[in-house]
mmCIF file of C-alpha atoms in Angstrom:
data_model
loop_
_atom_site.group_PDB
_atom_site.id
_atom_site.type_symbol
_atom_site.label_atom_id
_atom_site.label_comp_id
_atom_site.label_asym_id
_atom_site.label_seq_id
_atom_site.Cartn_x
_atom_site.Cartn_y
_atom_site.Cartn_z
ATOM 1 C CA UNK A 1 -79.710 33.539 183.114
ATOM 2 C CA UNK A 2 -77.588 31.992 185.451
ATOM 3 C CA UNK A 3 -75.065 34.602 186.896
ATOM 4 C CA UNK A 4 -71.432 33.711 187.490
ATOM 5 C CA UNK A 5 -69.616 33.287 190.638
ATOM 6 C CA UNK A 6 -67.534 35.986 191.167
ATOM 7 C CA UNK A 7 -63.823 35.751 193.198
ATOM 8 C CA UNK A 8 -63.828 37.610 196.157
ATOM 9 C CA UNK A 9 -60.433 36.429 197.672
ATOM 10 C CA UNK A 10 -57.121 34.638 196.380
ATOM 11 C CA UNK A 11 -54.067 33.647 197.628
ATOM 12 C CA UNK A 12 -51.332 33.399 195.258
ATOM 13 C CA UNK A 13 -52.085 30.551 193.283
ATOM 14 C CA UNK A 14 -52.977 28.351 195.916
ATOM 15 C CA UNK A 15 -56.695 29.482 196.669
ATOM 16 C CA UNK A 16 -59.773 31.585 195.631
ATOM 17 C CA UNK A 17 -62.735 32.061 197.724
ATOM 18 C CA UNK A 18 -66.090 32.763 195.452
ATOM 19 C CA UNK A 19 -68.886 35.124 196.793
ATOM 20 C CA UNK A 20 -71.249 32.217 196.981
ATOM 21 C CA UNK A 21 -68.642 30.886 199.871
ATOM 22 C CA UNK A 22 -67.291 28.403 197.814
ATOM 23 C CA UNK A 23 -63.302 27.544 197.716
ATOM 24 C CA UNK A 24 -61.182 26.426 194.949
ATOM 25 C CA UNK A 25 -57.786 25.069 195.884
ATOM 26 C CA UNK A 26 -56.942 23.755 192.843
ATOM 27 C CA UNK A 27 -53.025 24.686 192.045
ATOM 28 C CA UNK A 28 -53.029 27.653 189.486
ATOM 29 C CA UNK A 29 -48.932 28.875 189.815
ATOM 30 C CA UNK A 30 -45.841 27.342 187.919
ATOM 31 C CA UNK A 31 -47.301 23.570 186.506
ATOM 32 C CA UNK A 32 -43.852 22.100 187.037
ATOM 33 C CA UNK A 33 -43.894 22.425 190.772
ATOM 34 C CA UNK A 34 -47.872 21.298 191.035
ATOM 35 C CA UNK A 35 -46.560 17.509 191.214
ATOM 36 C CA UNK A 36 -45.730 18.483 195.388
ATOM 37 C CA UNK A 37 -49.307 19.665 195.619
ATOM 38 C CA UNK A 38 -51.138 16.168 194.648
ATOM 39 C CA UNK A 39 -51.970 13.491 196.749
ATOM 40 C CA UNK A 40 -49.894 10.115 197.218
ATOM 41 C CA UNK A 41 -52.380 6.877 197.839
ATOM 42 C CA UNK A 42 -50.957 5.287 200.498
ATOM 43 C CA UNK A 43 -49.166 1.693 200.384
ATOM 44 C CA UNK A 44 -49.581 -0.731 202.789
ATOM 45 C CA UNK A 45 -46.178 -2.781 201.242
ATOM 46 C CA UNK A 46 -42.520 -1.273 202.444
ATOM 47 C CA UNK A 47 -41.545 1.468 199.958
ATOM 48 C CA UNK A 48 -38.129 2.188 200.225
ATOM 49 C CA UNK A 49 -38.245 0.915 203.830
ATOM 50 C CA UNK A 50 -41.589 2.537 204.802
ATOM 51 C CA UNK A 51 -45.147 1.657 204.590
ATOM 52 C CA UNK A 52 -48.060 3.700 204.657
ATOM 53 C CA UNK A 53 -51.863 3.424 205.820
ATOM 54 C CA UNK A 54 -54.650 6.132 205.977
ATOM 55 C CA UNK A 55 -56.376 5.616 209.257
ATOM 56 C CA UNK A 56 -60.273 6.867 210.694
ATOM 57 C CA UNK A 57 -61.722 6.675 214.077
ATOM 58 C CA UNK A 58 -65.172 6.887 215.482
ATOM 59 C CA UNK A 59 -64.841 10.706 215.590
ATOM 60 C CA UNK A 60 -64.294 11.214 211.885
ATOM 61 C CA UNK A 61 -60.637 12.037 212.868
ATOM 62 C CA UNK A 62 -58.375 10.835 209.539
ATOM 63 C CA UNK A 63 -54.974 10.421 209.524
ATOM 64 C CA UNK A 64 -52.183 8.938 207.919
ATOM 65 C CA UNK A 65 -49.699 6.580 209.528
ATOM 66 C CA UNK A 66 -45.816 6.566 208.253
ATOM 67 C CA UNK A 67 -44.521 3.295 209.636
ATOM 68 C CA UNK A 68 -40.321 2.411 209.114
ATOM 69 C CA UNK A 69 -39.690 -1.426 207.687
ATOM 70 C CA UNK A 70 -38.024 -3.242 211.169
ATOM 71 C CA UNK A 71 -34.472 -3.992 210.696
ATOM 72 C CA UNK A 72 -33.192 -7.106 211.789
ATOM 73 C CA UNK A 73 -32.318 -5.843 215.284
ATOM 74 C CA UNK A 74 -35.256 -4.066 215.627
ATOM 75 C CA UNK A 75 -37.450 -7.379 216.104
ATOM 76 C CA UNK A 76 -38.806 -6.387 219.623
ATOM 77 C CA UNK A 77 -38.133 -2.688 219.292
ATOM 78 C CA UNK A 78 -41.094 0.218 219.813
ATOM 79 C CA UNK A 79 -40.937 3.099 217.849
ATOM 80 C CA UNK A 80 -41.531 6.550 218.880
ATOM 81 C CA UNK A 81 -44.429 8.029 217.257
ATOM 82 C CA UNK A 82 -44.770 11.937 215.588
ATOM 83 C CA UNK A 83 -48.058 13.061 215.524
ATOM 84 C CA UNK A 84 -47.645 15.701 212.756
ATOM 85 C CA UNK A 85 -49.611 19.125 211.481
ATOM 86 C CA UNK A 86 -49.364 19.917 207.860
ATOM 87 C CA UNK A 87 -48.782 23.579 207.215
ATOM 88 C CA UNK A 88 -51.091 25.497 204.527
ATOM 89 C CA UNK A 89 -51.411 28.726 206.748
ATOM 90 C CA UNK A 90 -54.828 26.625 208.161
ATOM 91 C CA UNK A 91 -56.208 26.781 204.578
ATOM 92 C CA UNK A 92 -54.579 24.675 202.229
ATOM 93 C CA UNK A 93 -52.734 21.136 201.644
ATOM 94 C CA UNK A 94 -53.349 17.995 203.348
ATOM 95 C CA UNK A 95 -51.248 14.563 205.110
ATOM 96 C CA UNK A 96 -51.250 12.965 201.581
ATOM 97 C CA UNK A 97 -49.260 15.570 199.546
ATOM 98 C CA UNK A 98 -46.273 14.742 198.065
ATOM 99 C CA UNK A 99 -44.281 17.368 199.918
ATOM 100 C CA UNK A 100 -45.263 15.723 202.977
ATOM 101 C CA UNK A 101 -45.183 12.702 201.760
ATOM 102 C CA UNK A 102 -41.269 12.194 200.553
ATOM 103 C CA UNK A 103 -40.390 14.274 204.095
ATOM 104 C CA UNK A 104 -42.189 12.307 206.321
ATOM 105 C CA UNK A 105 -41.184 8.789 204.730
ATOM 106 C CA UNK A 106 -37.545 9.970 205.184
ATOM 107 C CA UNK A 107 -38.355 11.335 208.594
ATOM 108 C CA UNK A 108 -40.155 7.531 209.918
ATOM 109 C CA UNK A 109 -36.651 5.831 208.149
ATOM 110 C CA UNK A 110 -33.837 8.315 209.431
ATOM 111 C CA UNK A 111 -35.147 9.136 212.919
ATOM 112 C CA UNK A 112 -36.764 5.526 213.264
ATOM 113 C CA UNK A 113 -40.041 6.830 213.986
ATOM 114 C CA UNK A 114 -43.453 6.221 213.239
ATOM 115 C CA UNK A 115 -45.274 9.136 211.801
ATOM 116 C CA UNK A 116 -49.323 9.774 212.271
ATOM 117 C CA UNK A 117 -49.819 12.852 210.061
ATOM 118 C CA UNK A 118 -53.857 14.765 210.799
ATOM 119 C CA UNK A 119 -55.813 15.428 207.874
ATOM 120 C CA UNK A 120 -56.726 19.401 209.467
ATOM 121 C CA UNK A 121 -60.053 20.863 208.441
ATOM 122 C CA UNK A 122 -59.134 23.702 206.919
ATOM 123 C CA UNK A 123 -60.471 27.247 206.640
ATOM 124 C CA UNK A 124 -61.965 29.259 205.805
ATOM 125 C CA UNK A 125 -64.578 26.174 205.726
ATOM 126 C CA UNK A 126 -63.761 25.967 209.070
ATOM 127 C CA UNK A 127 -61.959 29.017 211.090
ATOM 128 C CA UNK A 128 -60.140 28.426 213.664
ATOM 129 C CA UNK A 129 -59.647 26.465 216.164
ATOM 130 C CA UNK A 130 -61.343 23.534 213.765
ATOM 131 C CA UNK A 131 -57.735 22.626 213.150
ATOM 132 C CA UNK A 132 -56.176 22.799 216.869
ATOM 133 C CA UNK A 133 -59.080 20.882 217.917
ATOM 134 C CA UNK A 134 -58.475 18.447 215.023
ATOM 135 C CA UNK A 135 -54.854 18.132 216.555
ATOM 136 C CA UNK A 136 -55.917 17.574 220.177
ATOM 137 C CA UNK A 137 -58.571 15.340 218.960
ATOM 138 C CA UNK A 138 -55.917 12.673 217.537
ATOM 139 C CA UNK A 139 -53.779 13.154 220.712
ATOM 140 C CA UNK A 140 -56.948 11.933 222.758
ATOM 141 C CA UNK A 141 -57.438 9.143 219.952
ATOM 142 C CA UNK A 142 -53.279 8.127 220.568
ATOM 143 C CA UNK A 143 -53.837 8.498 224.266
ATOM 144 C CA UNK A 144 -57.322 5.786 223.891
ATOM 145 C CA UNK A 145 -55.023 3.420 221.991
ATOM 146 C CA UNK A 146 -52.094 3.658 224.389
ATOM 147 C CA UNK A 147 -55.225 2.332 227.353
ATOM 148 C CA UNK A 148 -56.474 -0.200 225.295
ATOM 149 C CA UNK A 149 -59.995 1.350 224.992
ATOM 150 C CA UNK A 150 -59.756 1.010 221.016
ATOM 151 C CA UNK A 151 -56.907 -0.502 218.733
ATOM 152 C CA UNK A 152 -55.012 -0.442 215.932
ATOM 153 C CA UNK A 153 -52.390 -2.731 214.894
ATOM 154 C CA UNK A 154 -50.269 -0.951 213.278
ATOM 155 C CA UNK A 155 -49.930 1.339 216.284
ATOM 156 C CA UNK A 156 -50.507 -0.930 219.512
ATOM 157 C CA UNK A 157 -48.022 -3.127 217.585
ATOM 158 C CA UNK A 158 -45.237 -1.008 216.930
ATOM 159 C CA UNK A 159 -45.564 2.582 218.762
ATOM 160 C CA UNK A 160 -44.153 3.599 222.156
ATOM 161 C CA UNK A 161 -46.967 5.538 223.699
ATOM 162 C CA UNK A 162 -44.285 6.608 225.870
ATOM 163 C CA UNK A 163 -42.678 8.548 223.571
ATOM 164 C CA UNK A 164 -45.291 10.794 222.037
ATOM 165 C CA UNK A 165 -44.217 14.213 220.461
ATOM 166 C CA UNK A 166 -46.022 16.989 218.356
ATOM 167 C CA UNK A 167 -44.330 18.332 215.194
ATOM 168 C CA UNK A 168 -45.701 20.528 212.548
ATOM 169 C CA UNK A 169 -44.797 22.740 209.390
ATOM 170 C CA UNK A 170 -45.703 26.335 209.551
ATOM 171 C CA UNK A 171 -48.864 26.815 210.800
ATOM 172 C CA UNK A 172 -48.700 22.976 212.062
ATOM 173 C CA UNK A 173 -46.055 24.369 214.024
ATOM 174 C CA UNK A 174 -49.055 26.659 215.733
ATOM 175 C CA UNK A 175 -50.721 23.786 216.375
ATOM 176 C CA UNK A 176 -48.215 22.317 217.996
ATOM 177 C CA UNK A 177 -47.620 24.898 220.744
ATOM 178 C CA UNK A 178 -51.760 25.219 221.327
ATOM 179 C CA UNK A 179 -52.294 21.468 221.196
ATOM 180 C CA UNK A 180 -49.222 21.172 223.850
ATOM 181 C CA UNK A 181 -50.669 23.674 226.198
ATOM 182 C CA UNK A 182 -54.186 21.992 226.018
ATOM 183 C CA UNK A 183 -51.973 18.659 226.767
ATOM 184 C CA UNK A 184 -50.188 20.354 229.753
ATOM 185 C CA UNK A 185 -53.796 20.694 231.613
ATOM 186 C CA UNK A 186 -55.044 16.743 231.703
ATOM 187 C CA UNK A 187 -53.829 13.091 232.394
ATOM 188 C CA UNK A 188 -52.729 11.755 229.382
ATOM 189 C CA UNK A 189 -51.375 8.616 230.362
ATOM 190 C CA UNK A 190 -49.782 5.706 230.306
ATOM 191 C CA UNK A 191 -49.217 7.828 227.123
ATOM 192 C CA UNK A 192 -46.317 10.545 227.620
ATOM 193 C CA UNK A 193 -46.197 13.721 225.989
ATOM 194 C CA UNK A 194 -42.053 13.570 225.590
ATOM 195 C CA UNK A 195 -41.364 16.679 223.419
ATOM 196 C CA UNK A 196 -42.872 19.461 220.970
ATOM 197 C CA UNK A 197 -41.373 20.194 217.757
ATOM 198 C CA UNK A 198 -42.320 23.003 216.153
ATOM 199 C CA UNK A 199 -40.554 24.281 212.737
ATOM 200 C CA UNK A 200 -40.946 27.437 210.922
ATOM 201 C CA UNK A 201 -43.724 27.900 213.165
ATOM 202 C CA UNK A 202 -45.877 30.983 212.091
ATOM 203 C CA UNK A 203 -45.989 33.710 214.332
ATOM 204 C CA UNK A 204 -46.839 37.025 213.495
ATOM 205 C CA UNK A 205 -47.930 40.420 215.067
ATOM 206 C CA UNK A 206 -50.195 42.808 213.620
ATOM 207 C CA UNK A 207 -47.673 44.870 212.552
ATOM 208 C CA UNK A 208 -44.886 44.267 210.128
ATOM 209 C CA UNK A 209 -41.567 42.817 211.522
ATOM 210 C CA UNK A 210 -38.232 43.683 210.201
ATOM 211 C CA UNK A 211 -37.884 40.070 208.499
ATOM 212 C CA UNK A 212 -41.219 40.505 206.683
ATOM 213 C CA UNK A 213 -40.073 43.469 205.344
ATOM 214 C CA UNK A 214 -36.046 42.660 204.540
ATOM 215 C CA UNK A 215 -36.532 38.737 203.964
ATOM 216 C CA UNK A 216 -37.084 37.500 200.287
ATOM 217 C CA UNK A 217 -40.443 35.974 199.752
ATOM 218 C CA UNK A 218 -40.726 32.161 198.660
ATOM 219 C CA UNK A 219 -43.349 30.241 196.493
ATOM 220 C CA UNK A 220 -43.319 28.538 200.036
ATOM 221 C CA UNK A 221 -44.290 31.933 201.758
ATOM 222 C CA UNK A 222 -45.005 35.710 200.333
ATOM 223 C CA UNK A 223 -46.304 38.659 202.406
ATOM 224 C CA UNK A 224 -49.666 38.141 200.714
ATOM 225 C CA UNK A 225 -49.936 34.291 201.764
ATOM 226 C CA UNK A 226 -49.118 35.472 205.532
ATOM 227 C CA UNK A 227 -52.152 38.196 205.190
ATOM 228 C CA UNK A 228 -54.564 36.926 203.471
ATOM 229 C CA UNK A 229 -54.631 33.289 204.895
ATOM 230 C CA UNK A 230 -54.674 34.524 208.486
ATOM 231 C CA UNK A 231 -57.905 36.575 207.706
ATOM 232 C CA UNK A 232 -59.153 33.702 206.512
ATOM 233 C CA UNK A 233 -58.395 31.583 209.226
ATOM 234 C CA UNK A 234 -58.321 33.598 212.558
ATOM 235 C CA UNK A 235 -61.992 33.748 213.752
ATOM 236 C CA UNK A 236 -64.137 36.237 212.808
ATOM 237 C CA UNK A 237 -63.186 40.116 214.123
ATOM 238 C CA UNK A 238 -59.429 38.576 215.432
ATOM 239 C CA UNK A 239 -56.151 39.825 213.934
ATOM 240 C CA UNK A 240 -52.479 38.343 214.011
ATOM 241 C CA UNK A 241 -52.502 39.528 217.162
ATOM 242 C CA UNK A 242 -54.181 36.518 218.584
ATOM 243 C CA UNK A 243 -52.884 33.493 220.916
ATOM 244 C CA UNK A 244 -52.777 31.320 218.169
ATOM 245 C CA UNK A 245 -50.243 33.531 215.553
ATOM 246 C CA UNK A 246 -48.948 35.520 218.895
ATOM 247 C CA UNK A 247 -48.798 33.161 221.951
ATOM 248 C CA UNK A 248 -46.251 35.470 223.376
ATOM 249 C CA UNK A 249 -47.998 38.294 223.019
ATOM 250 C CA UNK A 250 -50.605 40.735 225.409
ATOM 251 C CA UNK A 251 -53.381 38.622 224.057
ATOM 252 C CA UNK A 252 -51.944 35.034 224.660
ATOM 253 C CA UNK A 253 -51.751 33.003 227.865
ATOM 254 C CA UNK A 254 -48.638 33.806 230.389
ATOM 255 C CA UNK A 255 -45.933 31.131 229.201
ATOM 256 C CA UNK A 256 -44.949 30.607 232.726
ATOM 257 C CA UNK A 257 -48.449 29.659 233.332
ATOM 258 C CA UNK A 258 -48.236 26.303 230.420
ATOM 259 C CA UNK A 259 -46.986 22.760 231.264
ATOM 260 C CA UNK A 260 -45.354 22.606 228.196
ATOM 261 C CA UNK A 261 -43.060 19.371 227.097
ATOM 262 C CA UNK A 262 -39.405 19.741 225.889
ATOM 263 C CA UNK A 263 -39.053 22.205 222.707
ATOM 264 C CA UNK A 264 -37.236 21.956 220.083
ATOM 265 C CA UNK A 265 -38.025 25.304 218.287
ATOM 266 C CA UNK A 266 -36.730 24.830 214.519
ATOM 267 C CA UNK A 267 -35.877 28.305 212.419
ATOM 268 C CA UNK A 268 -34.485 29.191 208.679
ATOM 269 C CA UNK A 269 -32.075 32.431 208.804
ATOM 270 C CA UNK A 270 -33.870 33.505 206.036
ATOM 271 C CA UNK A 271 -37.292 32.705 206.637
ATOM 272 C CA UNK A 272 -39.451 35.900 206.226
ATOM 273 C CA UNK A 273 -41.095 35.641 209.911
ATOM 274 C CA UNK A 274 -38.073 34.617 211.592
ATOM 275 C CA UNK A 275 -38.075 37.983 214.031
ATOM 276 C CA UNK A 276 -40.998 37.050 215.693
ATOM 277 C CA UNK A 277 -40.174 33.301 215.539
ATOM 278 C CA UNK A 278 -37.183 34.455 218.093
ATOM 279 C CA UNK A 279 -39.597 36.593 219.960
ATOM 280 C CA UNK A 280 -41.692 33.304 220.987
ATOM 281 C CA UNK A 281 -38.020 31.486 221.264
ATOM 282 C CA UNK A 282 -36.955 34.496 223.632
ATOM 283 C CA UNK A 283 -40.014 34.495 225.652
ATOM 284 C CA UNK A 284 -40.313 30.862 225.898
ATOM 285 C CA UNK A 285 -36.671 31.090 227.571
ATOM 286 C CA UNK A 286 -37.762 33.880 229.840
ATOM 287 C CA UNK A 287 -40.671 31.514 230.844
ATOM 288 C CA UNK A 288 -37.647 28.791 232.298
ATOM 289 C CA UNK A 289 -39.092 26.273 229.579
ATOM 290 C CA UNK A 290 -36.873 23.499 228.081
ATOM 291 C CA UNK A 291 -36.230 24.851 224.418
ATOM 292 C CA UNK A 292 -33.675 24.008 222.267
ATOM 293 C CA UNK A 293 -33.156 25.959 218.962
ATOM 294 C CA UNK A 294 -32.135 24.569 215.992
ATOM 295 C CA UNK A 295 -31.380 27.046 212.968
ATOM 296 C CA UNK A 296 -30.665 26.123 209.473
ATOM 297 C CA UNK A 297 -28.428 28.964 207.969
ATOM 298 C CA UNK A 298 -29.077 30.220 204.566
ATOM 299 C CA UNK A 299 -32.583 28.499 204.367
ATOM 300 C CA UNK A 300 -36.197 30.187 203.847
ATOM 301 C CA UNK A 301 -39.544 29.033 205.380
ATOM 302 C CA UNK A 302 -40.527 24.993 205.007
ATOM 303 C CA UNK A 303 -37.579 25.152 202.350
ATOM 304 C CA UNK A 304 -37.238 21.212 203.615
ATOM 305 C CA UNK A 305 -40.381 20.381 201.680
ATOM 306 C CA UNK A 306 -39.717 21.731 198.536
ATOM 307 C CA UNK A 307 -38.102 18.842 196.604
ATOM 308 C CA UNK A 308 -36.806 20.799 193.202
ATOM 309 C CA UNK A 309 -34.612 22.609 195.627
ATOM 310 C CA UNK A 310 -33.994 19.521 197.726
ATOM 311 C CA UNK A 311 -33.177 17.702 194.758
ATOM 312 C CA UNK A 312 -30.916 20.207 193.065
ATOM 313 C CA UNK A 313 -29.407 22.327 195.072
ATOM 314 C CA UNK A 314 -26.786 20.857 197.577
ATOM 315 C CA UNK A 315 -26.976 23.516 199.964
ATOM 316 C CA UNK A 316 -30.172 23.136 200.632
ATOM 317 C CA UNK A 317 -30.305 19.085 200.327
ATOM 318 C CA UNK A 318 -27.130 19.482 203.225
ATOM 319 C CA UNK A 319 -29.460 21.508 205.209
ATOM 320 C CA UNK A 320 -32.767 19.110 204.919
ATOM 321 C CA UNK A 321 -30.380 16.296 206.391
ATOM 322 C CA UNK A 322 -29.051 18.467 208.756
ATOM 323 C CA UNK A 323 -32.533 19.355 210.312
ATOM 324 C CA UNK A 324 -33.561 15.645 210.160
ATOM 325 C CA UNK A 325 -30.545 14.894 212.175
ATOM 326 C CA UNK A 326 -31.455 17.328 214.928
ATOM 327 C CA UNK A 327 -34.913 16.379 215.428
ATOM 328 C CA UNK A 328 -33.165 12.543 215.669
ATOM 329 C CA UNK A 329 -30.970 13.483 218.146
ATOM 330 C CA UNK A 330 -34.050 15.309 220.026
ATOM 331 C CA UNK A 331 -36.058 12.498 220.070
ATOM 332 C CA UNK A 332 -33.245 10.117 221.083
ATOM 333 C CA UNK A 333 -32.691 11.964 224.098
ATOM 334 C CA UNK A 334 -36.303 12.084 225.477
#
């Protein structure tokens, strides 16, 4: 008789882990909001002024490229690239989902940009740092192309290896900070590391903060996502405590220490980890590092990528063009 697997971890509706080690990520919460969960096949035509390709290099590395139709004036013109981390708490989503997807697109047409989004292993597969490593990995692969040692048109063609910056969702936003550091201790060029971007980036201690425990939860983040996908992630024996959720803390590498680009460290007044979001702001100040902060009032975690909201509530679509208008204006001016 053939014995049932058994659940031995899940994540509000986003993931169960079996007790043969198997994962299921298959979307069991509200079906009407599963749509932002499912992957878009990417179009090499110009959709609504942006075209997109799904990329793999010798390593294995995947990723998908957002490239912005060329106006007119634009004939000779080099866009700045974003090499982007998806968010998932390292365990769930990927480049292609639709919540991604519609952001990015507007993000490669507004800021004139191109975006190359990672497809991150994910844990608990793969613990951490599978997915920083993924994210230096493609920074290596974008530093190759800018030297010529490999090629791909739709980069070499259009991109300003110049003008390189890291931005990620969440726990992208992690990535971004680790992935900078690494960047801060090698030659990277004629590729230029102009600026980190980091939004809703998620830092935690071990212990509660005040925001955990006053903020309202979101289908975007609960209390329970924050717990249970960083014991899932973090390696084996480590709590939140660690240099990757805690870069700022006992545990983490002195800031002063990093060679870390231009920040632009982006928060949500109501997002649940937002105390300890301003501790890494804070100490990241205290450090002398270039960081800019750019808060979006009213707003809970990644609420930018949830497109009901986006969609219907004004508010929050006001606030999704405001953020997209200071990350322009960041880029423009590095």
């Amino acid at each position: 008789m053939v014995q049932a697997k058994k659940i031995v971890e899940e994540v509000s509706g986003w993931l169960r882990v079996y007790d043969d080690g198997s994962v299921d990520r298959t979307w069991t919460g509200p079906p009407e909001v599963k749509f932002m969960a499912e992957p878009v096949p990417p179009h090499h035509e110009f959709v609504d002024g942006v075209a997109t390709h799904d990329v793999k290099n010798s390593g294995k590395l995947r990723a998908r490229i957002y490239l912005p139709e060329k106006n007119p004036d634009e004939e000779n013109v080099k866009f700045p690239i974003l090499l982007h981390f998806h968010g998932g708490g390292f365990c769930i989503s990927q480049a292609d989902w639709y919540m991604y997807y519609n952001m990015y697109t507007r993000m490669a047409r507004s800021a004139r940009v191109i975006c190359v989004s990672v497809y991150l292993h994910l844990a608990p597969d793969h613990r951490l740092p599978t997915a920083i490593d993924d994210g230096y990995s493609a920074l290596l692969w974008l530093s190759s192309l800018a030297k010529g040692e490999s090629h791909k048109p739709w980069l070499n063609e259009n991109a300003d290896f110049n003008r390189v910056f890291l931005i990620g969702d969440s726990s992208g936003g992690n990535i971004v900070h680790e992935v900078a550091a690494r960047a801060g201790k090698i030659d990277l060029s004629p590729l230029r590391l102009a600026g980190a971007i980091p939004i809703h980036p998620g830092y935690v201690r071990s212990e509660r903060s005040k925001s955990e425990l006053e903020q309202p939860q979101s289908p975007f983040l609960t209390l329970d996502m924050v717990d249970k996908f960083l014991s899932l992630a973090l390696p084996l024996g480590c709590n939140k405590d660690h240099p990757i959720t805690c870069p700022m803390g006992q545990a983490a590498p002195q800031l002063e220490k990093l060679n870390l680009p231009p920040l632009l460290l982006c928060i949500a007044e109501k997002d649940l980890i937002l105390d300890t979001e301003m501790e890494y702001y804070e100490a990241l100040k205290k450090a002398n590092k270039d960081v800019e902060l750019l808060t979006s009032p009213g707003m809970g975690h990644s609420f930018y990528l949830n497109k009901i909201a986006v969609d219907n509530d004004p508010n929050t679509a006001a606030q999704t063009t405001g953020l997209i208008a200071g990350i322009t204006e960041f880029v423009n001016k590095h």
